[in-house]
Amino acid sequence: MPKPTDMEKVIAEAQIKSKLLTMAGFAMRAGKLVCGTDKICDEIRRHGWPEDGSGGNARPMGVVLLTADASDNTKKRITNACRYYQVELIVSPLTSEELAARIGKAAAAACATFDKDFADGMKKAVGISRDNRRKGV
């Protein structure tokens, strides 16, 4: 299989950004988007299941979208919570300004949705199938 050119990579990244922003905007208008590190961590604890040692997801539900320019503390808190409670984490190529502008907030380094349809839409936008494996990896 031929390797993608730099232009193809730029186009693919732009498409992913567009799809993620669209899904985040729809989820925000529907009232299904959670913003803010503290609120997201609370919702992760409420909706996720702790690791049981088997390595598999007991109930994959929800998705957390983390921007590329989030602070180190935000990345650490959200990553640790997602790993422990088995919630899907998407580290996106979006900037916090792009995300904040789309969802109508002053600042947004991360957002999450625990609605099944919106979560599936965001996973599909970045190429994660239903069994939580990235396509082509």
mmCIF file of C-alpha atoms in Angstrom:
data_model
loop_
_atom_site.group_PDB
_atom_site.id
_atom_site.type_symbol
_atom_site.label_atom_id
_atom_site.label_comp_id
_atom_site.label_asym_id
_atom_site.label_seq_id
_atom_site.Cartn_x
_atom_site.Cartn_y
_atom_site.Cartn_z
ATOM 1 C CA MET A 1 0.000 0.000 0.000
ATOM 2 C CA PRO A 2 1.520 3.377 -0.990
ATOM 3 C CA LYS A 3 2.338 5.851 1.766
ATOM 4 C CA PRO A 4 0.154 8.963 1.912
ATOM 5 C CA THR A 5 1.729 12.209 0.775
ATOM 6 C CA ASP A 6 1.994 15.242 3.026
ATOM 7 C CA MET A 7 -0.951 16.885 1.262
ATOM 8 C CA GLU A 8 -3.128 13.792 1.814
ATOM 9 C CA LYS A 9 -2.218 13.852 5.524
ATOM 10 C CA VAL A 10 -3.183 17.542 5.783
ATOM 11 C CA ILE A 11 -6.495 16.896 4.041
ATOM 12 C CA ALA A 12 -7.246 13.887 6.252
ATOM 13 C CA GLU A 13 -6.465 15.895 9.410
ATOM 14 C CA ALA A 14 -8.714 18.741 8.233
ATOM 15 C CA GLN A 15 -11.551 16.278 7.623
ATOM 16 C CA ILE A 16 -11.135 14.778 11.096
ATOM 17 C CA LYS A 17 -11.148 18.258 12.658
ATOM 18 C CA SER A 18 -14.293 19.205 10.755
ATOM 19 C CA LYS A 19 -16.139 16.028 11.753
ATOM 20 C CA LEU A 20 -15.143 16.332 15.421
ATOM 21 C CA LEU A 21 -16.183 19.984 15.564
ATOM 22 C CA THR A 22 -19.507 19.157 13.925
ATOM 23 C CA MET A 23 -20.233 16.353 16.392
ATOM 24 C CA ALA A 24 -19.196 18.524 19.360
ATOM 25 C CA GLY A 25 -21.467 21.341 18.147
ATOM 26 C CA PHE A 26 -24.435 18.995 17.743
ATOM 27 C CA ALA A 27 -23.837 17.428 21.164
ATOM 28 C CA MET A 28 -23.611 20.880 22.777
ATOM 29 C CA ARG A 29 -26.884 22.006 21.212
ATOM 30 C CA ALA A 30 -28.535 18.783 22.359
ATOM 31 C CA GLY A 31 -27.305 19.325 25.919
ATOM 32 C CA LYS A 32 -25.207 16.150 25.849
ATOM 33 C CA LEU A 33 -21.721 17.713 26.079
ATOM 34 C CA VAL A 34 -19.786 18.150 29.336
ATOM 35 C CA CYS A 35 -17.004 20.744 29.491
ATOM 36 C CA GLY A 36 -14.391 21.441 32.145
ATOM 37 C CA THR A 37 -11.855 19.080 33.687
ATOM 38 C CA ASP A 38 -13.631 18.698 37.034
ATOM 39 C CA LYS A 39 -17.028 18.033 35.464
ATOM 40 C CA ILE A 40 -15.537 15.601 32.957
ATOM 41 C CA CYS A 41 -13.723 13.642 35.690
ATOM 42 C CA ASP A 42 -16.951 13.483 37.716
ATOM 43 C CA GLU A 43 -18.883 12.172 34.703
ATOM 44 C CA ILE A 44 -16.149 9.645 33.926
ATOM 45 C CA ARG A 45 -16.434 8.292 37.478
ATOM 46 C CA ARG A 46 -20.218 8.187 37.154
ATOM 47 C CA HIS A 47 -20.355 6.449 33.762
ATOM 48 C CA GLY A 48 -17.168 4.389 33.558
ATOM 49 C CA TRP A 49 -16.252 1.071 35.094
ATOM 50 C CA PRO A 50 -12.959 0.611 36.933
ATOM 51 C CA GLU A 51 -10.330 -1.693 35.446
ATOM 52 C CA ASP A 52 -11.053 -5.262 36.574
ATOM 53 C CA GLY A 53 -7.641 -6.640 35.668
ATOM 54 C CA SER A 54 -8.778 -8.554 32.596
ATOM 55 C CA GLY A 55 -7.688 -5.789 30.233
ATOM 56 C CA GLY A 56 -11.047 -5.523 28.472
ATOM 57 C CA ASN A 57 -13.773 -2.944 28.645
ATOM 58 C CA ALA A 58 -16.663 -4.073 30.790
ATOM 59 C CA ARG A 59 -18.962 -1.524 29.169
ATOM 60 C CA PRO A 60 -17.406 0.895 26.697
ATOM 61 C CA MET A 61 -19.491 4.039 26.994
ATOM 62 C CA GLY A 62 -18.848 7.651 26.207
ATOM 63 C CA VAL A 63 -15.902 9.484 24.765
ATOM 64 C CA VAL A 64 -13.645 12.289 25.982
ATOM 65 C CA LEU A 65 -12.200 14.736 23.474
ATOM 66 C CA LEU A 66 -8.905 16.326 24.550
ATOM 67 C CA THR A 67 -7.352 19.145 22.522
ATOM 68 C CA ALA A 68 -3.738 19.071 21.415
ATOM 69 C CA ASP A 69 -2.822 22.196 23.391
ATOM 70 C CA ALA A 70 -4.415 21.238 26.723
ATOM 71 C CA SER A 71 -2.288 21.870 29.798
ATOM 72 C CA ASP A 72 -0.151 19.085 31.239
ATOM 73 C CA ASN A 73 -2.306 18.911 34.379
ATOM 74 C CA THR A 74 -5.514 18.606 32.345
ATOM 75 C CA LYS A 75 -3.973 15.897 30.152
ATOM 76 C CA LYS A 76 -2.779 13.951 33.193
ATOM 77 C CA ARG A 77 -6.061 14.131 35.131
ATOM 78 C CA ILE A 78 -8.257 13.204 32.193
ATOM 79 C CA THR A 79 -5.918 10.507 30.850
ATOM 80 C CA ASN A 80 -5.650 8.838 34.247
ATOM 81 C CA ALA A 81 -9.423 8.933 34.800
ATOM 82 C CA CYS A 82 -10.128 7.552 31.308
ATOM 83 C CA ARG A 83 -7.595 4.767 31.734
ATOM 84 C CA TYR A 84 -8.864 3.727 35.177
ATOM 85 C CA TYR A 85 -12.582 3.904 34.354
ATOM 86 C CA GLN A 86 -12.171 2.533 30.807
ATOM 87 C CA VAL A 87 -13.610 5.506 28.937
ATOM 88 C CA GLU A 88 -12.458 6.150 25.356
ATOM 89 C CA LEU A 89 -10.070 9.114 25.034
ATOM 90 C CA ILE A 90 -9.503 10.968 21.772
ATOM 91 C CA VAL A 91 -6.510 13.295 21.685
ATOM 92 C CA SER A 92 -7.531 15.441 18.767
ATOM 93 C CA PRO A 93 -5.576 17.752 16.474
ATOM 94 C CA LEU A 94 -7.969 20.557 17.472
ATOM 95 C CA THR A 95 -6.841 23.594 19.403
ATOM 96 C CA SER A 96 -8.722 24.760 22.465
ATOM 97 C CA GLU A 97 -9.704 27.962 20.613
ATOM 98 C CA GLU A 98 -11.294 25.977 17.762
ATOM 99 C CA LEU A 99 -13.252 23.791 20.161
ATOM 100 C CA ALA A 100 -14.338 26.713 22.340
ATOM 101 C CA ALA A 101 -15.530 28.689 19.324
ATOM 102 C CA ARG A 102 -17.625 25.765 18.054
ATOM 103 C CA ILE A 103 -19.345 24.984 21.354
ATOM 104 C CA GLY A 104 -19.802 28.607 22.435
ATOM 105 C CA LYS A 105 -17.507 28.652 25.464
ATOM 106 C CA ALA A 106 -14.771 31.115 26.402
ATOM 107 C CA ALA A 107 -12.233 28.305 26.784
ATOM 108 C CA ALA A 108 -12.413 24.552 26.332
ATOM 109 C CA ALA A 109 -9.415 22.234 26.455
ATOM 110 C CA ALA A 110 -11.576 19.122 26.792
ATOM 111 C CA CYS A 111 -15.159 17.990 26.436
ATOM 112 C CA ALA A 112 -16.986 14.709 26.836
ATOM 113 C CA THR A 113 -20.224 13.075 25.854
ATOM 114 C CA PHE A 114 -21.763 9.986 27.388
ATOM 115 C CA ASP A 115 -24.606 9.773 24.911
ATOM 116 C CA LYS A 116 -24.154 6.585 22.899
ATOM 117 C CA ASP A 117 -24.978 8.093 19.501
ATOM 118 C CA PHE A 118 -22.751 11.156 19.866
ATOM 119 C CA ALA A 119 -19.932 9.021 21.276
ATOM 120 C CA ASP A 120 -20.202 6.593 18.347
ATOM 121 C CA GLY A 121 -20.178 9.540 15.921
ATOM 122 C CA MET A 122 -16.982 10.977 17.412
ATOM 123 C CA LYS A 123 -15.319 7.556 17.422
ATOM 124 C CA LYS A 124 -16.297 7.028 13.795
ATOM 125 C CA ALA A 125 -14.907 10.473 12.866
ATOM 126 C CA VAL A 126 -11.421 9.468 14.019
ATOM 127 C CA GLY A 127 -11.633 5.902 12.724
ATOM 128 C CA ILE A 128 -12.348 3.920 15.876
ATOM 129 C CA SER A 129 -14.639 0.982 15.245
ATOM 130 C CA ARG A 130 -17.205 -0.391 17.668
ATOM 131 C CA ASP A 131 -14.689 -2.809 19.167
ATOM 132 C CA ASN A 132 -12.482 0.176 20.157
ATOM 133 C CA ARG A 133 -9.636 -0.538 17.748
ATOM 134 C CA ARG A 134 -8.262 2.144 15.485
ATOM 135 C CA LYS A 135 -8.490 1.334 11.805
ATOM 136 C CA GLY A 136 -5.189 0.888 10.048
ATOM 137 C CA VAL A 137 -3.122 0.567 13.235
#
